CSV table of C-alpha atoms in Angstrom, one decimal:
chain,number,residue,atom,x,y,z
A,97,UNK,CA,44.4,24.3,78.9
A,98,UNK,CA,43.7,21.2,81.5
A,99,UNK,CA,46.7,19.3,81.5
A,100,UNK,CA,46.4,15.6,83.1
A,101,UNK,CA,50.8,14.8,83.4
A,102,UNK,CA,51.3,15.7,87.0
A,103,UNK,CA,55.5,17.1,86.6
A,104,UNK,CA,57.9,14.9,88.0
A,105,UNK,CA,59.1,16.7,91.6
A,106,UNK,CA,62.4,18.3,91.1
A,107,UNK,CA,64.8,18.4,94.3
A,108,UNK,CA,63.6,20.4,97.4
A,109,UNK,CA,67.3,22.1,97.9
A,110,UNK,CA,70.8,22.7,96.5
A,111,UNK,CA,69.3,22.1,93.1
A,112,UNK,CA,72.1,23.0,90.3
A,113,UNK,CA,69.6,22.9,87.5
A,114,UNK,CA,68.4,26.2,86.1
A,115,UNK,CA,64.9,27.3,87.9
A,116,UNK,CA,64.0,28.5,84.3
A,117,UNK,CA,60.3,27.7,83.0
A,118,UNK,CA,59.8,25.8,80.4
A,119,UNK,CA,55.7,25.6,80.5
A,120,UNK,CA,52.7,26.6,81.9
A,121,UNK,CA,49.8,25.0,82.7
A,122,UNK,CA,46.2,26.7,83.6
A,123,UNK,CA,43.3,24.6,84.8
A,124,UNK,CA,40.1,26.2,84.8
A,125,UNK,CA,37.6,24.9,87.5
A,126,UNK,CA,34.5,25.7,89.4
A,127,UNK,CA,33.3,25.1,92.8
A,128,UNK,CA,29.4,25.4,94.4
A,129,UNK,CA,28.9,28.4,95.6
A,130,UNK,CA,26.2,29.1,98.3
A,131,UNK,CA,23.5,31.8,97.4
A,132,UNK,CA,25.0,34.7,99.3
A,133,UNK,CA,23.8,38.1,98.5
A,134,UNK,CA,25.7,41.3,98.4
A,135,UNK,CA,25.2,44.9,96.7
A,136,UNK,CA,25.0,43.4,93.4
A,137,UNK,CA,22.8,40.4,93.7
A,138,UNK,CA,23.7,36.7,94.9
A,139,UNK,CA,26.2,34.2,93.6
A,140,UNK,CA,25.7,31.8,91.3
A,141,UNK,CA,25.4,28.2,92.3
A,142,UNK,CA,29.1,28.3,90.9
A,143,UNK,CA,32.3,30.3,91.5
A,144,UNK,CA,35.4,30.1,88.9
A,145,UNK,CA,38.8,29.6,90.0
A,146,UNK,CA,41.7,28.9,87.5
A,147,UNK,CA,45.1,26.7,89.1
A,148,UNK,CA,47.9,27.6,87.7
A,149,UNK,CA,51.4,25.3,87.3
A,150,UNK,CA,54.6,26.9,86.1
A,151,UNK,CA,56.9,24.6,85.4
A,152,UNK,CA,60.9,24.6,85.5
A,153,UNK,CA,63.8,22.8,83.8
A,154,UNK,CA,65.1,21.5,87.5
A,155,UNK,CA,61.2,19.8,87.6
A,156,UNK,CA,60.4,22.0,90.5
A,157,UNK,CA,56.9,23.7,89.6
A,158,UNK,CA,55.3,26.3,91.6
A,159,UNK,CA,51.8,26.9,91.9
A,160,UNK,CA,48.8,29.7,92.3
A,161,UNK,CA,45.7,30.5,92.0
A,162,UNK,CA,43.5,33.0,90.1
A,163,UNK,CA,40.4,34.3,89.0
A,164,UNK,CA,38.6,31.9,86.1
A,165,UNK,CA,36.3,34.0,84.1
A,166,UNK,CA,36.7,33.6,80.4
A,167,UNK,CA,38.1,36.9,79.7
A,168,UNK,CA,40.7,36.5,82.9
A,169,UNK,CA,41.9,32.8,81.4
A,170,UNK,CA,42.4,34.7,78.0
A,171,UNK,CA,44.8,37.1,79.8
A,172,UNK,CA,46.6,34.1,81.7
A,173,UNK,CA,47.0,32.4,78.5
A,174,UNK,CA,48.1,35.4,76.6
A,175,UNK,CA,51.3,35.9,79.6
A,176,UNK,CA,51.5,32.1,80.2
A,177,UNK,CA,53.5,31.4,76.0
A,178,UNK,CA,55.9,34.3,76.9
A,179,UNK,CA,57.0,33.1,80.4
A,180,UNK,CA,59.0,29.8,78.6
A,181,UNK,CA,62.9,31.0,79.1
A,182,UNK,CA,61.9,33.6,82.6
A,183,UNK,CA,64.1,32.4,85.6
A,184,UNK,CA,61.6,32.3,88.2
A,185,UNK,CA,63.6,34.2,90.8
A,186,UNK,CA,63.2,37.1,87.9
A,187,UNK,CA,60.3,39.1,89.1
A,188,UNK,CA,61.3,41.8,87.0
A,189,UNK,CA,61.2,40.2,84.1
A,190,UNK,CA,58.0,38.6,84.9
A,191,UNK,CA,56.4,41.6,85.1
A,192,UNK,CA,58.0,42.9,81.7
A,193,UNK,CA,57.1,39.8,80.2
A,194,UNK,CA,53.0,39.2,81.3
A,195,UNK,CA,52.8,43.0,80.5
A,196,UNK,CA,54.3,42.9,76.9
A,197,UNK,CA,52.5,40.3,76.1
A,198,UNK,CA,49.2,41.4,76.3
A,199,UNK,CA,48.8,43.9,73.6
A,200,UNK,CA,45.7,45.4,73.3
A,201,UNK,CA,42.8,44.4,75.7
A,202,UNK,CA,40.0,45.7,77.0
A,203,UNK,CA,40.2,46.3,80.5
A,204,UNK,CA,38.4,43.8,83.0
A,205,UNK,CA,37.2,43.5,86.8
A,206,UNK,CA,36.4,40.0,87.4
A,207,UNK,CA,33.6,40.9,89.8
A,208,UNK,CA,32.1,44.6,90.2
A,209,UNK,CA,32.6,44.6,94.0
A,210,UNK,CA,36.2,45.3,93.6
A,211,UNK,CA,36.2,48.9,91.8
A,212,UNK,CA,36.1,50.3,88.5
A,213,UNK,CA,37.6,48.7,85.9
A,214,UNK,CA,41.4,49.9,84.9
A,215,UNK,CA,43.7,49.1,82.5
A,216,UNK,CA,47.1,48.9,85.3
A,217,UNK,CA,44.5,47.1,87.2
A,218,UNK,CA,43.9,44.2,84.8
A,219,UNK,CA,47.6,44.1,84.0
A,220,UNK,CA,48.4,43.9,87.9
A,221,UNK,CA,46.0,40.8,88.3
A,222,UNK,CA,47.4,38.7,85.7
A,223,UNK,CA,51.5,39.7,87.0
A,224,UNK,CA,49.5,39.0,90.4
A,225,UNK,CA,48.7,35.2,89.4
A,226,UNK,CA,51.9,34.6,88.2
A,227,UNK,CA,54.2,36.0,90.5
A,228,UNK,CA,53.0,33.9,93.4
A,229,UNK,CA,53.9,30.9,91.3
A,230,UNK,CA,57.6,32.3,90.8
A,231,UNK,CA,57.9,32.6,94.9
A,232,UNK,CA,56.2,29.2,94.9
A,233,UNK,CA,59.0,27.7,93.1
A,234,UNK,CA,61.9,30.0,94.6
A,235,UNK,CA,60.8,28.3,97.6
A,236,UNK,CA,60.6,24.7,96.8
A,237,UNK,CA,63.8,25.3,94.8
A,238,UNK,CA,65.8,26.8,98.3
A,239,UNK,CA,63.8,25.1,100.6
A,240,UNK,CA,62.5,27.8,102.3
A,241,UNK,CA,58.7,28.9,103.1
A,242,UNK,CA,57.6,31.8,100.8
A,243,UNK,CA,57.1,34.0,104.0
A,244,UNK,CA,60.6,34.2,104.8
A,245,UNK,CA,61.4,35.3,100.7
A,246,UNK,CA,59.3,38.0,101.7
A,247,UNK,CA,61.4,39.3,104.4
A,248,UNK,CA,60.7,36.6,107.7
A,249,UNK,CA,58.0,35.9,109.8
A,250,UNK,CA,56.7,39.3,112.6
A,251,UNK,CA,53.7,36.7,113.7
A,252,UNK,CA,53.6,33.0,114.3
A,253,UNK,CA,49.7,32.8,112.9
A,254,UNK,CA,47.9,34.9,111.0
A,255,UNK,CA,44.3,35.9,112.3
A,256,UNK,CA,41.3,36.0,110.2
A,257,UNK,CA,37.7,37.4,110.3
A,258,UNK,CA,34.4,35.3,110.1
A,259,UNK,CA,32.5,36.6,107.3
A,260,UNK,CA,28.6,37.0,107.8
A,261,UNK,CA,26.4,36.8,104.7
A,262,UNK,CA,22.5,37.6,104.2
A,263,UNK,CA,21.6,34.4,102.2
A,264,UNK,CA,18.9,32.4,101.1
A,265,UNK,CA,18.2,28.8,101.9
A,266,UNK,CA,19.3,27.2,98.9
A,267,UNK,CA,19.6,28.7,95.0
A,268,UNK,CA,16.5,29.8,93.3
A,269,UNK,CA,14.8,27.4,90.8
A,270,UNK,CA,16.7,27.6,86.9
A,271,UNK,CA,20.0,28.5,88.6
A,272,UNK,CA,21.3,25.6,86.8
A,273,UNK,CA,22.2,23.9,90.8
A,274,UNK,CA,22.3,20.1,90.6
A,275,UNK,CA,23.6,20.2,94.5
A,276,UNK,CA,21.6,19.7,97.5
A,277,UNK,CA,21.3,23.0,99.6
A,278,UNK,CA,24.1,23.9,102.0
A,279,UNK,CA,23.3,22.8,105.8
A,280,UNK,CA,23.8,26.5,106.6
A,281,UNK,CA,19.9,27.5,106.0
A,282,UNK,CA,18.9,31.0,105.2
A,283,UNK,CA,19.7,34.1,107.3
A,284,UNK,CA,17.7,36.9,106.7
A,285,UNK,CA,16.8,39.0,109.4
A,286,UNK,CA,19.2,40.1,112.9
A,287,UNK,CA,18.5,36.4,114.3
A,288,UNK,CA,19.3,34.7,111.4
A,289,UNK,CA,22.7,36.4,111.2
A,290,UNK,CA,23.5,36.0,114.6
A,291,UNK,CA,22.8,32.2,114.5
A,292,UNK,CA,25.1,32.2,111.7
A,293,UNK,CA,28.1,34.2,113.9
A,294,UNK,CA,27.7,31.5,116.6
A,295,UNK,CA,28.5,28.8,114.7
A,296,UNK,CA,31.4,30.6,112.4
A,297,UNK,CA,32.6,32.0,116.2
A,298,UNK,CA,31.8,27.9,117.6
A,299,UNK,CA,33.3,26.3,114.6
A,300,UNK,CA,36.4,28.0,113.6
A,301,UNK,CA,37.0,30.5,116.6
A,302,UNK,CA,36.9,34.0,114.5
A,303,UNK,CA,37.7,36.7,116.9
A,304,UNK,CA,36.2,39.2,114.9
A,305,UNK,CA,32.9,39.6,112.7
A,306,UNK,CA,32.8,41.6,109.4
A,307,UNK,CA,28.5,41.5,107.9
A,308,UNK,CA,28.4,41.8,104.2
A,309,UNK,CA,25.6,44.4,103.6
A,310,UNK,CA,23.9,47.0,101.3
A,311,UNK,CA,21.5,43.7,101.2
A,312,UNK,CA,18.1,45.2,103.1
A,313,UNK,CA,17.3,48.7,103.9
A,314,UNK,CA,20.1,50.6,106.4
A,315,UNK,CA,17.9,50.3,109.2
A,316,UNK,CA,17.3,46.7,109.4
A,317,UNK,CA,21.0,46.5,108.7
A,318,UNK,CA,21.9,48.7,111.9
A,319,UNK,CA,20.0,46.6,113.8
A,320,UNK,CA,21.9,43.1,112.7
A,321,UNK,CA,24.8,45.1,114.0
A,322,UNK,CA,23.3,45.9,117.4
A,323,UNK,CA,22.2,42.3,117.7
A,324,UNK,CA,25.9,40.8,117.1
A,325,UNK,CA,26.9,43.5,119.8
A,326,UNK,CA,24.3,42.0,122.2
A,327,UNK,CA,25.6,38.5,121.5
A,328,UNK,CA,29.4,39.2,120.9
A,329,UNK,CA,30.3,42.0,123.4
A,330,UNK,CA,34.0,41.2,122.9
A,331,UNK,CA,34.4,40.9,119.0
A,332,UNK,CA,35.2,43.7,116.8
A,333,UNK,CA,32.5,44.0,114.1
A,334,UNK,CA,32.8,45.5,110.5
A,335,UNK,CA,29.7,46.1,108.1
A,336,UNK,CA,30.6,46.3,104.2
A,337,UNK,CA,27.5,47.9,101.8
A,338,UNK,CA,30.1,47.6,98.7
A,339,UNK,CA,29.2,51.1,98.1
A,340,UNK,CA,25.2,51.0,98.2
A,341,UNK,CA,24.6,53.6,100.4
A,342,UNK,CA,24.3,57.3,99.3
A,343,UNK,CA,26.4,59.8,101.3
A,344,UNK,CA,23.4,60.9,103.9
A,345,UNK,CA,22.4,57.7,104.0
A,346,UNK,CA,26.1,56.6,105.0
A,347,UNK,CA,26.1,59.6,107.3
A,348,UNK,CA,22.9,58.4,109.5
A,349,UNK,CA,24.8,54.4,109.3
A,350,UNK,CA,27.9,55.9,110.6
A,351,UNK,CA,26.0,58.1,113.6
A,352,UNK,CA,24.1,55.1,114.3
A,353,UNK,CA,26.7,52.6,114.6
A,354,UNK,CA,29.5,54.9,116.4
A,355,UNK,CA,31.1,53.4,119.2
A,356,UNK,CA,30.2,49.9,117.8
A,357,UNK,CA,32.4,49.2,114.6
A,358,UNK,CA,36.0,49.0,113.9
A,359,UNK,CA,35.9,50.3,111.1
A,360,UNK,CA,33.3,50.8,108.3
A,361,UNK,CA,33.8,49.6,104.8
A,362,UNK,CA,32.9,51.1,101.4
A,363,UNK,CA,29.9,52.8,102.4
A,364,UNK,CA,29.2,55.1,99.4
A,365,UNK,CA,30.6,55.4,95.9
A,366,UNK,CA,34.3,56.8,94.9
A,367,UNK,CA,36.9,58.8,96.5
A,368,UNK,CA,35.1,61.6,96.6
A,369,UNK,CA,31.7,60.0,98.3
A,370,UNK,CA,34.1,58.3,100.6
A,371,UNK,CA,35.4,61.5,101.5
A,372,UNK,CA,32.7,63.6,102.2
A,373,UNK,CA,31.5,60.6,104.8
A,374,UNK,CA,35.1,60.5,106.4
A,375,UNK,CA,34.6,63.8,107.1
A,376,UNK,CA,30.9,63.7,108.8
A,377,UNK,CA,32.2,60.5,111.3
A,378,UNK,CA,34.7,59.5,113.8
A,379,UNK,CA,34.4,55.8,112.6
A,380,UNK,CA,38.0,55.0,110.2
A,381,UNK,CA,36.4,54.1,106.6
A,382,UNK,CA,37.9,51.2,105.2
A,383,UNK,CA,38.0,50.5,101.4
A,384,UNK,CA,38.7,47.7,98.7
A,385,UNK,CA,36.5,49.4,96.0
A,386,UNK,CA,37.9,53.2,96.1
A,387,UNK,CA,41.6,52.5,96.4
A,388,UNK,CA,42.6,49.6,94.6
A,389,UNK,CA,45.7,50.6,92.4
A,390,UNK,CA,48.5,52.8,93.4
A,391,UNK,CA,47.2,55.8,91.2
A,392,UNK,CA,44.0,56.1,93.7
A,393,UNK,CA,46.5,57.0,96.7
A,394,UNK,CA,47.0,60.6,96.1
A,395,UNK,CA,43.5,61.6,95.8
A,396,UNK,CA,42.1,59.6,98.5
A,397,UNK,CA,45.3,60.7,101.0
A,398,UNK,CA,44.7,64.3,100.1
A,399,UNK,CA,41.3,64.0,100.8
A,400,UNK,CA,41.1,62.2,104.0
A,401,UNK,CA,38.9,59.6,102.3
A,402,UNK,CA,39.8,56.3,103.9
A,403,UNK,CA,41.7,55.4,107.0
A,404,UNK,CA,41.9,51.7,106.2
A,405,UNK,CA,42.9,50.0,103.2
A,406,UNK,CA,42.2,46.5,102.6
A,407,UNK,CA,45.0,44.5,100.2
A,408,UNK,CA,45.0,42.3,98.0
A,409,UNK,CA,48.0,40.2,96.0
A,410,UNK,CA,45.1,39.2,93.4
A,411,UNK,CA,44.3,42.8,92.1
A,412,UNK,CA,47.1,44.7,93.4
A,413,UNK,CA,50.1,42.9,91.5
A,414,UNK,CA,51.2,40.2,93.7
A,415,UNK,CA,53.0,39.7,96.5
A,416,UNK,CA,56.1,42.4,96.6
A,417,UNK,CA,53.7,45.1,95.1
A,418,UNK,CA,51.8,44.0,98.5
A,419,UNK,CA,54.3,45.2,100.1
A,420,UNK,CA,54.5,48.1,98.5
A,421,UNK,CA,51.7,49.1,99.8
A,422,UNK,CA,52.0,47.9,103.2
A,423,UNK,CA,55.1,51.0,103.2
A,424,UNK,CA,53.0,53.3,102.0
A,425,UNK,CA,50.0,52.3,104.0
A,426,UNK,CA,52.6,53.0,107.0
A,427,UNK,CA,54.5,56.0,105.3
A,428,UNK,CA,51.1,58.0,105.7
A,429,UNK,CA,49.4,56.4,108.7
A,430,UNK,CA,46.7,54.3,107.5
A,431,UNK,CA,45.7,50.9,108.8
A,432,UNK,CA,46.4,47.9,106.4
A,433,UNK,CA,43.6,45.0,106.7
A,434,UNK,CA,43.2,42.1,103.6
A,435,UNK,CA,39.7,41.5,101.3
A,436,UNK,CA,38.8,38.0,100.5
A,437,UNK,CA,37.3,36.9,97.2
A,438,UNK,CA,35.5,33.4,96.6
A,439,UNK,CA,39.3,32.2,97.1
A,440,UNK,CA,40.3,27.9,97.6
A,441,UNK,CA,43.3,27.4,99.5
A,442,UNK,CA,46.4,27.6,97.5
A,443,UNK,CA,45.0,31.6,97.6
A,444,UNK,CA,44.3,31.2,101.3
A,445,UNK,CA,47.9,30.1,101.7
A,446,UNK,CA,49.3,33.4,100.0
A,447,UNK,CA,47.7,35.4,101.8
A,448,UNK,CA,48.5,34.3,105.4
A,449,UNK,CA,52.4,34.2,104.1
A,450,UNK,CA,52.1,37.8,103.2
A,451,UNK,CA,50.5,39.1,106.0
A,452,UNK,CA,52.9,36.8,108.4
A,453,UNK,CA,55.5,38.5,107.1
A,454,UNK,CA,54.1,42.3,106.5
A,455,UNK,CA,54.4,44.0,110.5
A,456,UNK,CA,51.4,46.3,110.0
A,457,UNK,CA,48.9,44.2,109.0
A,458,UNK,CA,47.3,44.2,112.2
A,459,UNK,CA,43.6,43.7,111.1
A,460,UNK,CA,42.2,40.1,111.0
A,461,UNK,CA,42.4,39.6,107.1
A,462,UNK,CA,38.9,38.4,105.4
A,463,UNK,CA,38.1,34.9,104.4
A,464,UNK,CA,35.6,32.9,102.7
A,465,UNK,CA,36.9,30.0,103.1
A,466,UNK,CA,34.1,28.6,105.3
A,467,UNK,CA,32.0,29.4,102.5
A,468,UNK,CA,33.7,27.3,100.4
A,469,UNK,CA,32.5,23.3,100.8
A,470,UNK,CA,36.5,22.2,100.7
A,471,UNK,CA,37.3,24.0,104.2
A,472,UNK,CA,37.4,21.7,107.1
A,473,UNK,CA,36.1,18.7,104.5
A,474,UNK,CA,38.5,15.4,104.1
A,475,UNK,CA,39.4,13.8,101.1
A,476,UNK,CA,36.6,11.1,101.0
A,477,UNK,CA,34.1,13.9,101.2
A,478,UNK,CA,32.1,13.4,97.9
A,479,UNK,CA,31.2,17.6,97.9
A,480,UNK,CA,35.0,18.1,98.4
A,481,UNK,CA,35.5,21.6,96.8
A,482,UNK,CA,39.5,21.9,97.0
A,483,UNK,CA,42.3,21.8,95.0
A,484,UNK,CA,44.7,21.1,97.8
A,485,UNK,CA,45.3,18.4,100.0
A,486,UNK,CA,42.8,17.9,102.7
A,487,UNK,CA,43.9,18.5,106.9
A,488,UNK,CA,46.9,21.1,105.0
A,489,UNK,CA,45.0,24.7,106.5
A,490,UNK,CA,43.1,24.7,110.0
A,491,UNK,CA,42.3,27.4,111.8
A,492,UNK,CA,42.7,27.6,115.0
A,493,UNK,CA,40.9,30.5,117.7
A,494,UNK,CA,40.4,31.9,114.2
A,495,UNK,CA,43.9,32.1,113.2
A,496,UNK,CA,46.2,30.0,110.4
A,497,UNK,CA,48.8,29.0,111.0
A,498,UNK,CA,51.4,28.9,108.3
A,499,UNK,CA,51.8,25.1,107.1
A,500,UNK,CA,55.9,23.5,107.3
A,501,UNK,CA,58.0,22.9,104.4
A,502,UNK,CA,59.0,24.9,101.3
A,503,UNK,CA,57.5,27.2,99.0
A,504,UNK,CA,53.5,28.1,99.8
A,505,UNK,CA,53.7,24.4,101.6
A,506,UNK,CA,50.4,23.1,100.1
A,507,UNK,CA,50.3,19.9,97.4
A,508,UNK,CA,47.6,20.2,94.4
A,509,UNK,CA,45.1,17.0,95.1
A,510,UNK,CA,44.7,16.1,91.7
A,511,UNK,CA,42.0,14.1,91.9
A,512,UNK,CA,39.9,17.0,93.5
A,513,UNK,CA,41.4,19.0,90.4
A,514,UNK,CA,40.4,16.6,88.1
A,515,UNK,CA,36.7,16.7,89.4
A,516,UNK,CA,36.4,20.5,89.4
A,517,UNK,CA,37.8,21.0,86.4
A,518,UNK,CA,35.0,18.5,85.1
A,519,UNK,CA,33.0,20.6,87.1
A,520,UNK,CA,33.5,23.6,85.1
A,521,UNK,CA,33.7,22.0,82.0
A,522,UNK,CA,29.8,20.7,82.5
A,523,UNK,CA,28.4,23.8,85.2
A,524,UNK,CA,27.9,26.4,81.8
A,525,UNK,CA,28.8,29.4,83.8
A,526,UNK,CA,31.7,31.5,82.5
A,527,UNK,CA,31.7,34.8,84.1
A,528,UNK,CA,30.7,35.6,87.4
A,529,UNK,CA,26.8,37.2,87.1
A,530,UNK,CA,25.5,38.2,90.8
A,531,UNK,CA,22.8,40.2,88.6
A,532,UNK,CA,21.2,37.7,87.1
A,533,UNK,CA,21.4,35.2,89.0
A,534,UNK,CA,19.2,37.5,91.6
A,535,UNK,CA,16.4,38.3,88.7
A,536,UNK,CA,15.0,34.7,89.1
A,537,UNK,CA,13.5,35.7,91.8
A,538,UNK,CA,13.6,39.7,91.3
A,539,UNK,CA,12.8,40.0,87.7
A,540,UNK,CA,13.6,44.2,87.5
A,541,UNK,CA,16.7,43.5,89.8
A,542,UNK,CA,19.3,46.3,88.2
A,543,UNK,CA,22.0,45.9,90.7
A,544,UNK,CA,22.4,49.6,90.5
A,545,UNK,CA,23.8,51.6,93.0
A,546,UNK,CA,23.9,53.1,95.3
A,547,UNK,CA,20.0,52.0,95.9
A,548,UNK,CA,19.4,53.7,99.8
C-alpha cells in the first residue's frame, strides 16, 4: 500500500494533458492519541488515519485523507484498482465506479460515536475519501482553490470550536504507549475542565466551547457547564453525551442547562429518543449520531427530532453530497454546524473549504486538531504528528483561514509520512477500540448505553 516515489508535479494551469488517473496510492499511518474519554471509553494511545494520492497522466496528483482501520483500507483498496481510466473532473463516475466495485461487504462504522452502521453509509465514506482527491486535483490542474469549485467563497475564514475532553493524565499501564504523557495533564472534575478551556481559549482563540460528555454522572456534568459559564460569560457552549443519557435523564439535563447552551448534542438514543426530548425542551438538539445519511431526514423532520445537524464530507459522501445537505438543511429550516473526528490536516483543510463556501454553515465547525501533537508543532519537532507541511493551517481568534494556491493548498511532508506510516506499521493497533482500551483500568467497562 505505502508507496515511497513521491509523483513528479505536473503543471499548476493550462495543462493539455488528460487529468485521467492512472494510480492510486493509500498510506496507512497512526498518530498518538491522548487518553480522552467519551461515551464509549477512552482512545487508544493511537488513532488511524490513511493518506490517500490519486494520481494523473498530466503528473498532477490530488490528495485526502481518510479513516485507517483495517476494514476501512480494505474498502479503499477495493475502489482504489477501478479508479485507473476515471477523469477526475468525473464525480459521477467516481461515484459509479467506488460503488461497483465493492461487491459484497459487510457494512462498517469506523467508530461507534457516529451512528448505526449502514450499508449507503459505508459506501458514502469510501466515495467521501476519494472525491476530495478528485477536487484536489481539479484544482491543482485549473489553478484554482477547491472552495471556489464548490461554488466561491460567502466567508473569508472559517471559525471553529475548542473541543473540551474529560481525560486522564497519561494512558493506563499495557496500553501498548511508548510516548511520554501529553503536557495537557488530566481534567476530571468542573476545575479541571475549565483550566483546560483557558488555555484552548488562550492558545488558539476559540470563540466557542463544545464539552464532550456522557463521561461522569449528569449532575457533575451540569455543573462543568455552569463553571465554563462562570468563567466564559461570552462563549457559546455545547455539551455532547453521544447518546448516553436516557430520555428523563436528558429531560432533567436540558431543564437544567436552559438558557445556557446553544444547542445540545445527541443526548439520547435514535430518532425517536431524540424526539421525544425535542419535544420536552426549548434548547435546538443537535445530532451527528441520529441523522447521518439522507434516508434519516424524513423521519427525524417529521418528528421534530433535531434542530441542528452536524455534517460531515467523511460519512456523508464527500464534498457536493455536503452540499446537498447544506440545501436541505435550509429547505426545511434547520441549522447546519460540522463534527470533527481524530482528523490531521489535509482533513482540516476540506473542511474549512466546504464550509467557506456553504452560506449556512453558521455554527463554529468542531476540531480536534489541538488534540492532535502536529497542530501548531514545526517540522523539527521530534513528536510531529502531521502529514502536511508545518506553519500551512493557523488559527487565528479561533478561525482558519483558507491557505493560497491551488487545489486543498496543503503539500504532504513526506518525511512526517514516512515516520507515521512506520508508526502504524510497529503501534499493533488496527481498529479503533475506545472499549478496551478503558477495561485496563475498568475491567466490567461494557460501553453500553445509554448508562444514566
Amino acid at each position: 500500500m505505502h508507496d515511497d516515489e513521491s509523483p513528479t508535479p505536473g503543471p499548476a494551469r493550462g495543462t493539455s494533458d488528460r487529468l485521467t488517473v492512472t494510480s492510486v496510492t493509500i498510506t496507512p499511518i497512526a498518530v498518538k492519541d491522548p487518553p480522552l474519554l467519551n461515551a464509549s471509553g477512552c482512545h487508544q494511545p493511537y488513532a488511524l488515519r490513511s493518506i490517500i494520492e490519486l494520481h494523473t497522466e498530466s503528473g498532477v496528483t490530488g490528495i485526502a485523507e481518510a479513516y485507517g482501520d483495517d476494514p476501512t483500507l480494505e474498502l479503499l483498496s477495493r475502489a482504489a484498482a477501478a479508479l485507473p481510466g476515471l477523469d477526475v473532473f468525473d464525480i459521477n463516475g467516481l461515484t459509479r465506479r467506488a460503488a461497483g466495485s465493492l461487491g459484497s461487504f459487510t457494512a462498517y462504522n469506523p467508530t461507534e460515536l457516529i451512528g448505526p452502521t449502514g450499508a449507503d453509509k459505508t459506501v458514502a465514506q469510501i466515495v467521501g475519501a476519494f472525491e476530495v482527491a478528485c477536487y484536489d486535483a481539479q484544482g491543482k490542474a485549473t489553478g484554482r482553490p477547491v472552495v471556489d469549485l464548490l461554488g466561491g467563497a460567502v466567508r473569508e475564514s472559517v471559525d471553529f470550536s475548542a473541543y473540551l475532553f474529560y481525560k486522564w493524565a497519561e494512558h493506563p499501564a499495557g496500553g501498548g504507549c511508548d510516548f511520554e504523557p501529553d503536557d495537557w495533564g488530566a481534567a476530571l472534575d468542573p476545575d479541571g475542565i475549565v483550566a483546560q478551556a483557558r488555555r484552548m481559549v488562550d492558545t488558539y482563540g476559540f470563540g466557542s466551547l463544545k464539552l464532550k460528555g456522557g463521561v461522569f454522572p449528569p449532575d457533575q456534568e451540569i455543573e462543568a457547564i455552569r463553571a465554563l459559564r462562570r468563567a466564559f460569560p461570552d462563549h457559546p457552549l455545547r455539551i455532547d453525551p453521544n447518546a448516553n443519557w436516557s430520555v428523563p435523564t436528558s429531560l432533567h439535563v436540558a431543564k437544567e442547562l436552559e438558557g445556557e447552551l446553544e444547542y445540545l448534542e445527541d443526548p439520547a438514543p435514535g430518532i425517536p429518543g431524540m424526539a421525544e426530548v425535542a419535544a420536552g425542551t426549548p434548547l435546538p438538539l443537535a445530532t451527528n449520531m441520529c441523522v447521518t445519511s439522507f434516508t434519516d431526514i424524513p423521519e427525524a423532520v417529521h418528528r421534530g427530532a433535531v434542530q441542528v445537524i452536524l455534517s460531515d464530507h467523511h460519512f456523508w459522501g464527500g464534498l457536493r453530497a455536503s452540499q446537498r445537505l447544506a440545501g436541505i438543511c435550509e429547505t426545511f429550516g434547520l441549522g447546519l454546524s460540522m463534527h470533527s473526528n481524530t482528523h490531521l490536516g489535509i482533513s482540516l483543510v476540506a473542511m474549512a473549504h466546504l464550509a467557506a463556501a456553504t452560506p449556512n454553515l453558521t455554527y463554529a465547525l468542531d476540531t480536534h486538531s489541538p488534540w492532535q501533537r502536529g497542530f501548531g508543532y514545526t517540522a523539527d519537532t521530534p513528536d510531529f504528528q502531521d502529514v502536511i507541511r508545518p506553519g500551512t493551517l493557523t488559527f487565528e481568534a479561533g478561525s482558519l483561514r483558507l491557505p493560497g494556491g491551488p487545489g486543498l493548498g496543503v503539500e504532504i511532508d513526506r518525511d512526517a509520512l514516512a515516520r507515521l506510516h512506520e508508526q502504524y506499521r510497529t503501534c499493533g493497533v488496527r481498529r479503533r477500540d475506545d472499549i478496551t482500551h478503558m477495561r485496563l483500568v475498568h475491567p466490567d467497562w461494557t460501553g453500553k448505553r445509554p448508562r444514566f
